[in-house]
């Protein structure tokens, strides 16, 4: 993501414009600036989501950028559109994604502590609570016995990005997927439920 400069984005857009001029002209300029498209692409790359399907990415941005200019939310919409690509990275030969999930009460507690501002969103959890969640998730990931890199954490779309940020340094090789990013013909096998007493 750090290597994706504006010049590189411009080159990618120029290549896409040769095949799909309408979608590039509709989105880049009238709806989103080049720098904003760059930030969405960087958000995707930061979580190892391929950006080869630039046409789908731009079409999704065109569909939603009229309703929100929040680049974090737009990134989540794009991830949803790329769900099949995302799943393909983590499914095994039996079309199964191995995961752990969060207790609904824990999801609600995290969601209640997400503050959304014009510059993006952030978590207002106390350091002690945040550390407790991170440690419990790390223990669960290590205990479930699925090889690192093939296990995902599944959660609701509302908390996906904040949860990823929260655990990024503790379990960097464990991707966080939202339920709506798992396509219908993929089997999901759960290896554990993360429960944290938040009182």
Coordinates of N, CA, C and O in Angstrom, one line a residue:
X1 N 0.8 -1.2 0.0 CA 0.0 0.0 0.0 C 0.9 1.3 0.0 O 0.5 2.3 -0.6
X2 N 2.0 1.2 0.7 CA 2.9 2.4 0.7 C 3.5 2.7 -0.6 O 4.0 3.8 -0.9
X3 N 3.6 1.7 -1.5 CA 4.3 1.9 -2.8 C 3.3 2.4 -3.8 O 3.7 2.8 -4.9
X4 N 2.0 2.5 -3.5 CA 1.0 2.9 -4.5 C 0.9 4.5 -4.5 O 0.2 5.1 -3.7
X5 N 1.7 5.1 -5.3 CA 1.8 6.6 -5.4 C 0.6 7.0 -6.3 O 0.0 6.2 -7.0
X6 N 0.4 8.3 -6.3 CA -0.6 8.9 -7.2 C -0.3 8.7 -8.7 O -1.2 8.4 -9.5
X7 N 1.0 8.7 -9.0 CA 1.4 8.4 -10.4 C 1.1 7.0 -10.8 O 0.6 6.8 -11.9
X8 N 1.3 6.1 -9.8 CA 1.0 4.7 -10.1 C -0.6 4.5 -10.3 O -1.0 3.8 -11.2
X9 N -1.3 5.2 -9.5 CA -2.8 5.1 -9.6 C -3.2 5.7 -11.0 O -4.1 5.1 -11.6
X10 N -2.6 6.8 -11.4 CA -2.9 7.4 -12.7 C -2.6 6.4 -13.8 O -3.4 6.3 -14.7
X11 N -1.5 5.7 -13.7 CA -1.2 4.7 -14.7 C -2.3 3.6 -14.8 O -2.7 3.2 -15.8
X12 N -2.7 3.1 -13.6 CA -3.7 2.1 -13.5 C -5.0 2.6 -14.1 O -5.7 1.8 -14.8
X13 N -5.3 3.8 -13.8 CA -6.6 4.4 -14.3 C -6.5 4.6 -15.8 O -7.5 4.3 -16.5
X14 N -5.4 5.0 -16.3 CA -5.2 5.2 -17.8 C -5.4 3.8 -18.5 O -6.0 3.8 -19.6
X15 N -4.8 2.8 -17.9 CA -4.9 1.4 -18.5 C -6.4 1.0 -18.5 O -6.9 0.4 -19.5
X16 N -7.1 1.3 -17.4 CA -8.5 0.9 -17.3 C -9.4 1.7 -18.3 O -10.4 1.2 -18.8
X17 N -9.0 3.0 -18.5 CA -9.7 3.9 -19.4 C -9.7 3.4 -20.8 O -10.7 3.6 -21.5
X18 N -8.7 2.7 -21.2 CA -8.6 2.1 -22.6 C -9.7 1.1 -22.8 O -10.3 1.0 -23.9
X19 N -10.0 0.3 -21.7 CA -11.0 -0.7 -21.8 C -12.4 -0.3 -21.4 O -13.4 -0.6 -22.0
X20 N -12.5 0.6 -20.4 CA -13.8 1.0 -19.9 C -13.7 2.5 -19.6 O -13.7 3.0 -18.4
X21 N -13.7 3.3 -20.7 CA -13.6 4.8 -20.5 C -14.7 5.4 -19.7 O -14.5 6.3 -18.9
X22 N -15.9 4.9 -19.9 CA -17.1 5.5 -19.2 C -17.0 5.5 -17.7 O -17.2 6.5 -17.0
X23 N -16.6 4.4 -17.1 CA -16.6 4.3 -15.7 C -15.5 5.2 -15.1 O -15.7 5.8 -14.0
X24 N -14.3 5.3 -15.7 CA -13.2 6.1 -15.2 C -13.7 7.6 -15.3 O -13.5 8.3 -14.3
X25 N -14.2 8.0 -16.4 CA -14.7 9.4 -16.6 C -15.8 9.8 -15.6 O -15.9 10.9 -15.1
X26 N -16.7 8.8 -15.3 CA -17.8 9.0 -14.4 C -17.4 9.2 -13.0 O -17.9 10.1 -12.3
X27 N -16.3 8.5 -12.6 CA -16.0 8.5 -11.1 C -14.8 9.4 -10.8 O -14.9 10.2 -9.9
X28 N -13.7 9.4 -11.6 CA -12.5 10.1 -11.2 C -12.6 11.5 -11.8 O -12.6 11.8 -13.0
X29 N -12.7 12.5 -10.8 CA -12.9 13.9 -11.2 C -14.3 14.4 -10.8 O -14.4 15.1 -9.8
X30 N -15.4 13.9 -11.4 CA -16.7 14.4 -11.0 C -17.1 13.9 -9.6 O -17.8 14.7 -8.9
X31 N -16.8 12.7 -9.2 CA -17.3 12.2 -8.0 C -16.2 12.1 -6.9 O -16.4 12.5 -5.8
X32 N -15.0 11.6 -7.3 CA -13.9 11.4 -6.3 C -12.6 12.0 -7.0 O -12.4 11.8 -8.2
X33 N -11.8 12.6 -6.1 CA -10.5 13.0 -6.6 C -9.5 11.8 -6.7 O -9.7 10.8 -6.1
X34 N -8.5 12.0 -7.5 CA -7.5 11.0 -7.7 C -6.9 10.5 -6.4 O -6.8 9.3 -6.1
X35 N -6.6 11.4 -5.5 CA -6.1 11.1 -4.1 C -7.0 10.3 -3.3 O -6.6 9.4 -2.5
X36 N -8.4 10.5 -3.5 CA -9.3 9.7 -2.7 C -9.4 8.3 -3.2 O -9.5 7.3 -2.5
X37 N -9.3 8.1 -4.6 CA -9.3 6.8 -5.1 C -8.0 6.1 -4.7 O -8.1 4.9 -4.3
X38 N -6.9 6.8 -4.6 CA -5.7 6.2 -4.1 C -5.8 5.7 -2.7 O -5.4 4.6 -2.4
X39 N -6.5 6.5 -1.9 CA -6.6 6.1 -0.4 C -7.4 4.8 -0.3 O -7.2 3.9 0.5
X40 N -8.5 4.7 -1.1 CA -9.3 3.5 -1.1 C -8.5 2.3 -1.5 O -8.5 1.2 -0.9
X41 N -7.7 2.4 -2.6 CA -6.9 1.3 -3.1 C -5.8 1.0 -2.1 O -5.5 -0.2 -1.9
X42 N -5.3 2.0 -1.4 CA -4.3 1.7 -0.3 C -4.9 0.9 0.8 O -4.3 0.0 1.4
X43 N -6.2 1.3 1.2 CA -6.9 0.6 2.2 C -7.1 -0.9 1.9 O -6.9 -1.8 2.7
X44 N -7.4 -1.2 0.6 CA -7.5 -2.5 0.2 C -6.2 -3.3 0.2 O -6.1 -4.4 0.8
X45 N -5.2 -2.7 -0.3 CA -3.9 -3.4 -0.4 C -3.3 -3.6 1.0 O -2.6 -4.6 1.3
X46 N -3.6 -2.7 2.0 CA -3.1 -2.9 3.3 C -3.6 -4.2 3.9 O -3.0 -4.8 4.8
X47 N -4.8 -4.6 3.5 CA -5.3 -5.9 4.0 C -5.2 -7.0 2.9 O -6.0 -8.0 2.9
X48 N -4.3 -6.8 2.0 CA -4.0 -7.9 1.0 C -5.1 -8.2 0.1 O -5.3 -9.3 -0.4
X49 N -6.0 -7.2 -0.2 CA -7.1 -7.4 -1.2 C -6.5 -6.9 -2.5 O -6.1 -5.8 -2.7
X50 N -6.5 -7.8 -3.5 CA -6.0 -7.5 -4.9 C -6.9 -6.3 -5.5 O -8.1 -6.3 -5.3
X51 N -6.2 -5.5 -6.2 CA -6.9 -4.3 -6.9 C -6.9 -4.5 -8.4 O -7.1 -3.5 -9.1
X52 N -6.7 -5.7 -8.9 CA -6.6 -5.9 -10.3 C -7.9 -5.6 -11.0 O -8.0 -5.1 -12.1
X53 N -9.0 -5.9 -10.3 CA -10.4 -5.6 -10.9 C -10.8 -4.2 -10.7 O -11.7 -3.9 -10.0
X54 N -10.0 -3.3 -11.3 CA -10.3 -1.9 -11.1 C -11.6 -1.4 -11.6 O -12.2 -0.5 -11.1
X55 N -12.1 -2.1 -12.6 CA -13.5 -1.7 -13.1 C -14.5 -1.9 -12.1 O -15.4 -1.0 -11.8
X56 N -14.5 -3.0 -11.4 CA -15.5 -3.3 -10.3 C -15.3 -2.3 -9.2 O -16.3 -1.8 -8.6
X57 N -14.1 -2.0 -8.8 CA -13.8 -1.1 -7.8 C -14.4 0.3 -8.1 O -15.1 0.9 -7.3
X58 N -14.1 0.8 -9.3 CA -14.6 2.1 -9.7 C -16.1 2.1 -9.8 O -16.7 3.1 -9.5
X59 N -16.7 1.1 -10.4 CA -18.2 1.0 -10.5 C -18.8 1.1 -9.1 O -19.8 1.8 -8.9
X60 N -18.2 0.4 -8.1 CA -18.8 0.4 -6.8 C -18.6 1.8 -6.1 O -19.5 2.3 -5.5
X61 N -17.4 2.4 -6.4 CA -17.2 3.8 -5.9 C -18.2 4.8 -6.5 O -18.8 5.7 -5.8
X62 N -18.5 4.6 -7.8 CA -19.5 5.4 -8.5 C -20.9 5.3 -7.9 O -21.6 6.2 -7.8
X63 N -21.2 4.0 -7.6 CA -22.5 3.7 -7.0 C -22.8 4.4 -5.6 O -23.9 4.8 -5.3
X64 N -21.7 4.4 -4.8 CA -21.9 4.8 -3.4 C -21.3 6.2 -3.1 O -21.7 6.8 -2.0
X65 N -20.4 6.7 -3.8 CA -19.7 8.0 -3.5 C -20.7 9.2 -3.5 O -20.5 10.2 -2.8
X66 N -21.8 9.0 -4.1 CA -22.9 10.1 -4.1 C -23.6 10.1 -2.8 O -24.1 11.2 -2.4
X67 N -23.5 9.0 -2.0 CA -24.2 9.0 -0.7 C -23.3 9.2 0.5 O -23.7 9.7 1.5
X68 N -22.0 8.9 0.3 CA -21.0 9.2 1.4 C -19.7 9.5 0.8 O -19.3 8.9 -0.2
X69 N -18.9 10.4 1.4 CA -17.6 10.7 1.0 C -16.6 10.1 2.0 O -15.4 10.3 1.9
X70 N -17.1 9.3 3.0 CA -16.2 8.6 4.0 C -15.5 7.5 3.3 O -16.1 6.5 2.9
X71 N -14.2 7.7 3.2 CA -13.4 6.7 2.4 C -13.3 5.3 3.1 O -13.1 4.3 2.4
X72 N -13.4 5.3 4.4 CA -13.5 4.0 5.1 C -14.7 3.2 4.8 O -14.7 2.0 4.5
X73 N -15.9 3.9 4.7 CA -17.1 3.3 4.4 C -17.1 2.9 2.9 O -17.5 1.7 2.6
X74 N -16.6 3.7 2.1 CA -16.5 3.3 0.6 C -15.6 2.1 0.4 O -15.9 1.3 -0.4
X75 N -14.5 2.0 1.2 CA -13.6 0.8 1.1 C -14.4 -0.4 1.5 O -14.3 -1.5 0.9
X76 N -15.3 -0.3 2.5 CA -16.1 -1.5 2.9 C -17.0 -1.9 1.8 O -17.2 -3.1 1.6
X77 N -17.6 -0.9 1.2 CA -18.5 -1.3 0.0 C -17.8 -2.0 -1.1 O -18.3 -2.9 -1.7
X78 N -16.5 -1.5 -1.4 CA -15.7 -2.1 -2.4 C -15.4 -3.5 -2.0 O -15.4 -4.5 -2.8
X79 N -15.0 -3.7 -0.7 CA -14.7 -5.1 -0.3 C -15.9 -6.0 -0.5 O -15.7 -7.2 -0.9
X80 N -17.1 -5.5 -0.2 CA -18.3 -6.3 -0.4 C -18.4 -6.7 -1.9 O -18.7 -7.9 -2.2
X81 N -18.1 -5.8 -2.8 CA -18.2 -6.1 -4.2 C -17.1 -7.1 -4.7 O -17.3 -7.8 -5.6
X82 N -16.0 -7.1 -3.9 CA -14.9 -8.0 -4.2 C -14.9 -9.3 -3.4 O -13.9 -10.0 -3.2
X83 N -16.1 -9.6 -2.8 CA -16.2 -10.7 -1.9 C -15.7 -12.0 -2.4 O -15.0 -12.7 -1.7
X84 N -15.9 -12.3 -3.7 CA -15.5 -13.6 -4.2 C -14.0 -13.7 -4.3 O -13.3 -14.7 -4.0
X85 N -13.4 -12.6 -4.7 CA -11.9 -12.5 -4.7 C -11.3 -12.6 -3.3 O -10.3 -13.3 -3.1
X86 N -11.9 -12.0 -2.3 CA -11.4 -12.0 -1.0 C -11.5 -13.5 -0.4 O -10.6 -14.0 0.1
X87 N -12.7 -14.1 -0.7 CA -12.9 -15.5 -0.2 C -11.9 -16.5 -0.8 O -11.4 -17.4 -0.2
X88 N -11.6 -16.2 -2.1 CA -10.7 -17.2 -2.8 C -9.3 -17.2 -2.2 O -8.6 -18.2 -2.3
X89 N -8.9 -16.2 -1.5 CA -7.6 -16.1 -0.9 C -7.5 -17.1 0.4 O -6.5 -17.5 0.7
X90 N -8.7 -17.3 1.0 CA -8.7 -18.0 2.3 C -9.4 -19.3 2.3 O -9.4 -20.1 3.3
X91 N -10.1 -19.7 1.2 CA -10.8 -21.0 1.2 C -9.8 -22.1 0.9 O -8.8 -21.9 0.2
X92 N -10.1 -23.3 1.5 CA -9.2 -24.4 1.2 C -9.7 -25.2 0.0 O -10.6 -24.7 -0.7
X93 N -9.2 -26.4 -0.3 CA -9.5 -27.1 -1.5 C -11.0 -27.6 -1.4 O -11.5 -28.0 -2.5
X94 N -11.6 -27.7 -0.3 CA -13.0 -28.1 -0.2 C -13.9 -26.9 -0.2 O -15.1 -27.0 0.3
X95 N -13.5 -25.7 -0.6 CA -14.3 -24.5 -0.6 C -14.8 -24.1 0.8 O -15.9 -23.6 0.9
X96 N -13.9 -24.3 1.7 CA -14.3 -24.0 3.1 C -13.4 -22.9 3.7 O -12.1 -22.9 3.5
X97 N -14.0 -21.9 4.3 CA -13.3 -20.9 5.0 C -13.3 -21.2 6.5 O -14.4 -21.5 7.1
X98 N -12.1 -21.3 7.1 CA -12.0 -21.6 8.5 C -12.0 -20.3 9.3 O -11.2 -19.4 9.0
X99 N -12.8 -20.3 10.4 CA -12.9 -19.0 11.1 C -13.1 -19.1 12.6 O -13.4 -20.2 13.1
X100 N -12.9 -18.0 13.3 CA -13.5 -17.9 14.6 C -14.4 -16.7 14.6 O -14.3 -15.8 13.7
X101 N -15.4 -16.6 15.4 CA -16.4 -15.5 15.4 C -16.4 -14.9 16.8 O -15.8 -15.4 17.8
X102 N -17.1 -13.8 16.9 CA -17.2 -13.0 18.1 C -18.6 -13.2 18.7 O -19.6 -13.3 18.0
X103 N -18.6 -13.3 20.0 CA -19.9 -13.4 20.8 C -20.7 -12.1 20.4 O -20.1 -11.0 20.4
X104 N -22.0 -12.2 20.1 CA -22.8 -11.0 19.8 C -22.7 -9.9 20.8 O -22.7 -8.7 20.4
X105 N -22.6 -10.2 22.1 CA -22.5 -9.2 23.1 C -21.2 -8.4 23.0 O -21.2 -7.2 23.2
X106 N -20.1 -9.1 22.6 CA -18.8 -8.5 22.4 C -18.9 -7.6 21.2 O -18.4 -6.4 21.2
X107 N -19.5 -8.1 20.1 CA -19.7 -7.2 18.9 C -20.5 -5.9 19.2 O -20.1 -4.8 18.8
X108 N -21.5 -6.1 20.0 CA -22.3 -4.9 20.4 C -21.5 -3.9 21.2 O -21.6 -2.7 21.0
X109 N -20.7 -4.5 22.1 CA -19.9 -3.6 23.0 C -18.8 -2.8 22.1 O -18.6 -1.6 22.4
X110 N -18.2 -3.5 21.1 CA -17.3 -2.8 20.3 C -18.0 -1.8 19.4 O -17.6 -0.6 19.3
X111 N -19.2 -2.1 18.9 CA -19.9 -1.2 18.0 C -20.3 0.0 18.8 O -20.3 1.1 18.3
X112 N -20.7 -0.1 20.1 CA -21.1 1.0 20.9 C -19.9 2.0 21.2 O -20.2 3.1 21.6
X113 N -18.7 1.5 21.0 CA -17.5 2.4 21.2 C -16.9 2.9 19.9 O -15.7 3.3 20.0
X114 N -17.6 2.8 18.8 CA -17.1 3.3 17.6 C -17.6 4.8 17.4 O -18.8 5.0 17.4
X115 N -16.7 5.7 17.4 CA -17.0 7.1 17.1 C -16.8 7.4 15.7 O -15.7 7.2 15.2
X116 N -17.8 8.0 15.0 CA -17.6 8.3 13.6 C -17.5 9.8 13.5 O -18.4 10.5 13.9
X117 N -16.5 10.3 12.8 CA -16.3 11.8 12.6 C -16.1 12.0 11.1 O -16.1 11.1 10.3
X118 N -16.0 13.3 10.8 CA -15.8 13.6 9.4 C -14.4 13.1 8.8 O -14.3 12.9 7.6
X119 N -13.5 12.9 9.7 CA -12.2 12.5 9.3 C -12.0 11.0 9.4 O -10.9 10.4 9.2
X120 N -13.1 10.3 9.7 CA -13.0 8.8 9.8 C -13.6 8.4 11.2 O -14.2 9.1 11.9
X121 N -13.3 7.1 11.5 CA -13.9 6.5 12.7 C -12.7 6.0 13.6 O -11.7 5.7 13.1
X122 N -13.0 6.0 14.9 CA -12.0 5.5 15.8 C -12.7 4.8 17.0 O -13.9 5.1 17.3
X123 N -12.0 4.0 17.8 CA -12.5 3.3 18.9 C -12.3 4.0 20.2 O -11.2 4.6 20.4
X124 N -13.3 4.1 21.0 CA -13.2 4.8 22.3 C -13.1 3.8 23.5 O -13.3 4.2 24.6
X125 N -12.7 2.6 23.2 CA -12.6 1.6 24.3 C -11.4 2.0 25.2 O -10.4 2.6 24.7
X126 N -11.5 1.8 26.5 CA -10.4 2.0 27.4 C -9.2 1.1 27.0 O -9.5 0.0 26.5
X127 N -8.0 1.5 27.3 CA -6.8 0.6 27.0 C -7.0 -0.7 27.6 O -6.6 -1.8 27.0
X128 N -7.5 -0.8 28.8 CA -7.6 -2.1 29.5 C -8.6 -3.0 28.8 O -8.3 -4.2 28.6
X129 N -9.7 -2.5 28.4 CA -10.7 -3.3 27.7 C -10.2 -3.7 26.4 O -10.4 -4.8 25.9
X130 N -9.6 -2.8 25.7 CA -9.0 -3.1 24.3 C -8.0 -4.2 24.4 O -8.0 -5.1 23.6
X131 N -7.1 -4.1 25.4 CA -6.0 -5.1 25.6 C -6.7 -6.5 25.9 O -6.2 -7.5 25.5
X132 N -7.7 -6.5 26.7 CA -8.4 -7.7 27.1 C -9.0 -8.4 25.9 O -8.9 -9.6 25.7
X133 N -9.6 -7.6 25.0 CA -10.2 -8.2 23.7 C -9.1 -8.7 22.9 O -9.2 -9.8 22.4
X134 N -8.0 -8.0 22.7 CA -6.9 -8.4 21.8 C -6.2 -9.7 22.3 O -6.0 -10.6 21.6
X135 N -6.0 -9.7 23.7 CA -5.4 -10.9 24.2 C -6.3 -12.2 24.1 O -5.8 -13.3 23.8
X136 N -7.6 -12.0 24.3 CA -8.5 -13.1 24.2 C -8.6 -13.6 22.7 O -8.6 -14.8 22.5
X137 N -8.6 -12.7 21.8 CA -8.6 -13.1 20.4 C -7.3 -13.8 20.0 O -7.3 -14.9 19.4
X138 N -6.2 -13.3 20.4 CA -4.9 -13.9 20.1 C -4.8 -15.3 20.7 O -4.4 -16.3 20.1
X139 N -5.3 -15.5 22.0 CA -5.3 -16.8 22.6 C -6.2 -17.8 21.8 O -5.8 -18.9 21.6
X140 N -7.4 -17.3 21.4 CA -8.3 -18.1 20.6 C -7.7 -18.6 19.3 O -7.8 -19.7 18.8
X141 N -7.0 -17.6 18.6 CA -6.4 -17.9 17.3 C -5.3 -18.9 17.5 O -5.2 -19.9 16.7
X142 N -4.5 -18.8 18.5 CA -3.4 -19.7 18.7 C -3.9 -21.1 19.2 O -3.3 -22.1 18.8
X143 N -5.0 -21.1 19.9 CA -5.5 -22.4 20.5 C -6.3 -23.2 19.5 O -6.4 -24.4 19.6
X144 N -6.8 -22.6 18.4 CA -7.8 -23.4 17.6 C -7.1 -24.3 16.6 O -7.7 -25.2 16.0
X145 N -5.7 -24.2 16.5 CA -5.0 -25.2 15.7 C -5.0 -25.1 14.2 O -4.5 -26.0 13.5
X146 N -5.6 -24.1 13.7 CA -5.7 -23.9 12.2 C -4.4 -23.1 11.9 O -4.0 -22.2 12.5
X147 N -3.7 -23.6 10.8 CA -2.4 -22.9 10.4 C -2.6 -21.4 10.2 O -3.6 -20.9 9.7
X148 N -1.6 -20.6 10.7 CA -1.6 -19.2 10.6 C -1.7 -18.8 9.1 O -1.1 -19.4 8.2
X149 N -2.6 -17.8 8.8 CA -2.7 -17.4 7.4 C -3.9 -18.0 6.7 O -4.4 -17.6 5.7
X150 N -4.4 -19.1 7.3 CA -5.6 -19.8 6.7 C -6.9 -19.6 7.6 O -8.0 -19.9 7.1
X151 N -6.7 -19.0 8.8 CA -7.8 -18.8 9.7 C -8.2 -17.3 9.5 O -7.4 -16.4 9.4
X152 N -9.5 -17.1 9.5 CA -10.0 -15.7 9.4 C -10.9 -15.4 10.7 O -11.4 -16.4 11.3
X153 N -11.1 -14.2 11.0 CA -12.0 -13.8 12.0 C -13.2 -13.2 11.3 O -13.1 -12.3 10.4
X154 N -14.4 -13.8 11.6 CA -15.6 -13.3 10.9 C -16.4 -12.5 11.9 O -16.6 -12.9 13.1
X155 N -16.9 -11.3 11.4 CA -17.7 -10.4 12.3 C -18.7 -9.6 11.5 O -18.7 -9.8 10.2
X156 N -19.5 -8.8 12.1 CA -20.4 -8.0 11.4 C -19.7 -6.9 10.6 O -18.7 -6.4 11.1
X157 N -20.3 -6.4 9.5 CA -19.7 -5.4 8.7 C -19.5 -4.1 9.5 O -18.5 -3.4 9.3
X158 N -20.3 -3.8 10.5 CA -20.3 -2.5 11.2 C -18.9 -2.4 12.0 O -18.5 -1.3 12.2
X159 N -18.4 -3.5 12.5 CA -17.2 -3.4 13.3 C -15.9 -4.0 12.6 O -14.9 -3.9 13.2
X160 N -16.1 -4.5 11.4 CA -15.0 -5.2 10.8 C -13.7 -4.4 10.7 O -12.6 -4.8 11.2
X161 N -13.7 -3.1 10.2 CA -12.5 -2.4 10.1 C -11.9 -2.0 11.4 O -10.7 -2.1 11.6
X162 N -12.7 -1.6 12.4 CA -12.2 -1.3 13.7 C -11.6 -2.5 14.4 O -10.5 -2.4 15.1
X163 N -12.2 -3.6 14.2 CA -11.7 -4.9 14.8 C -10.3 -5.2 14.2 O -9.3 -5.5 14.9
X164 N -10.2 -5.0 12.9 CA -8.9 -5.3 12.2 C -7.8 -4.4 12.7 O -6.7 -4.8 13.0
X165 N -8.1 -3.1 12.9 CA -7.2 -2.1 13.4 C -6.8 -2.5 14.9 O -5.6 -2.4 15.2
X166 N -7.7 -3.0 15.6 CA -7.5 -3.3 17.0 C -6.5 -4.4 17.2 O -5.6 -4.4 18.0
X167 N -6.6 -5.5 16.3 CA -5.8 -6.7 16.5 C -4.6 -6.7 15.6 O -3.8 -7.6 15.6
X168 N -4.4 -5.7 14.8 CA -3.4 -5.7 13.7 C -2.0 -6.0 14.2 O -1.4 -6.9 13.6
X169 N -1.6 -5.4 15.3 CA -0.2 -5.7 15.7 C -0.1 -7.0 16.5 O 0.9 -7.7 16.5
X170 N -1.2 -7.5 17.1 CA -1.1 -8.7 17.9 C -1.2 -10.0 17.0 O -0.5 -10.9 17.3
X171 N -2.1 -9.9 16.0 CA -2.2 -11.1 15.1 C -2.3 -10.6 13.7 O -3.3 -10.6 13.0
X172 N -1.1 -10.1 13.2 CA -1.0 -9.5 11.9 C -1.4 -10.4 10.7 O -1.8 -9.9 9.7
X173 N -1.2 -11.7 10.9 CA -1.5 -12.6 9.8 C -2.9 -13.2 9.8 O -3.2 -14.2 9.1
X174 N -3.8 -12.6 10.6 CA -5.1 -13.2 10.7 C -6.1 -12.1 10.1 O -6.3 -11.1 10.7
X175 N -6.6 -12.4 8.9 CA -7.5 -11.4 8.3 C -8.9 -11.3 9.0 O -9.3 -12.3 9.6
X176 N -9.5 -10.2 8.9 CA -10.8 -10.0 9.5 C -11.8 -9.8 8.3 O -11.6 -8.8 7.5
X177 N -12.8 -10.7 8.2 CA -13.8 -10.6 7.1 C -15.2 -10.3 7.7 O -15.4 -10.8 8.9
X178 N -16.0 -9.6 7.0 CA -17.3 -9.3 7.4 C -18.2 -10.5 6.9 O -17.9 -11.1 5.9
X179 N -19.3 -10.7 7.6 CA -20.2 -11.8 7.1 C -20.6 -11.7 5.7 O -20.8 -12.6 4.9
X180 N -20.8 -10.4 5.2 CA -21.3 -10.2 3.9 C -20.2 -10.3 2.8 O -20.5 -10.2 1.6
X181 N -19.0 -10.6 3.3 CA -17.9 -10.9 2.3 C -17.7 -12.4 2.0 O -16.8 -12.7 1.3
X182 N -18.5 -13.2 2.7 CA -18.5 -14.6 2.4 C -19.6 -15.0 1.4 O -20.7 -14.8 1.7
X183 N -19.1 -15.4 0.2 CA -20.1 -15.7 -0.8 C -20.9 -17.0 -0.6 O -20.4 -17.8 0.2
X184 N -22.0 -17.1 -1.2 CA -23.0 -18.2 -0.9 C -22.5 -19.6 -1.1 O -22.8 -20.5 -0.3
X185 N -21.6 -19.8 -2.1 CA -21.2 -21.2 -2.3 C -20.0 -21.6 -1.5 O -19.4 -22.7 -1.7
X186 N -19.6 -20.8 -0.5 CA -18.5 -21.1 0.3 C -19.0 -21.7 1.7 O -19.9 -21.1 2.3
X187 N -18.4 -22.8 2.1 CA -18.7 -23.3 3.4 C -17.9 -22.6 4.5 O -16.8 -22.2 4.2
X188 N -18.5 -22.4 5.6 CA -17.8 -21.8 6.7 C -17.7 -22.8 7.9 O -18.7 -23.3 8.3
X189 N -16.5 -23.0 8.4 CA -16.3 -23.9 9.5 C -15.7 -23.0 10.7 O -14.6 -22.5 10.6
X190 N -16.5 -23.0 11.8 CA -16.1 -22.2 12.9 C -15.2 -23.0 13.9 O -15.6 -24.2 14.2
X191 N -14.2 -22.4 14.4 CA -13.3 -23.1 15.3 C -13.3 -22.5 16.7 O -12.4 -22.8 17.5
X192 N -14.2 -21.6 16.9 CA -14.3 -21.0 18.3 C -15.1 -19.7 18.3 O -15.3 -19.1 17.2
X193 N -15.5 -19.4 19.5 CA -16.2 -18.1 19.7 C -15.5 -17.3 20.8 O -15.2 -17.8 21.8
X194 N -15.2 -16.1 20.4 CA -14.5 -15.2 21.3 C -15.5 -14.5 22.3 O -16.4 -13.8 21.8
X195 N -15.3 -14.7 23.5 CA -16.2 -14.2 24.5 C -15.3 -13.4 25.5 O -14.3 -13.9 26.0
X196 N -15.7 -12.1 25.8 CA -15.0 -11.3 26.7 C -16.0 -10.6 27.7 O -17.0 -10.0 27.2
X197 N -15.8 -10.8 28.9 CA -16.7 -10.1 29.9 C -16.3 -8.6 30.0 O -15.2 -8.3 30.3
X198 N -17.2 -7.8 29.5 CA -16.9 -6.3 29.4 C -17.3 -5.5 30.6 O -17.2 -4.3 30.5
X199 N -17.7 -6.1 31.7 CA -18.1 -5.2 32.8 C -16.9 -4.7 33.5 O -15.9 -5.2 33.5

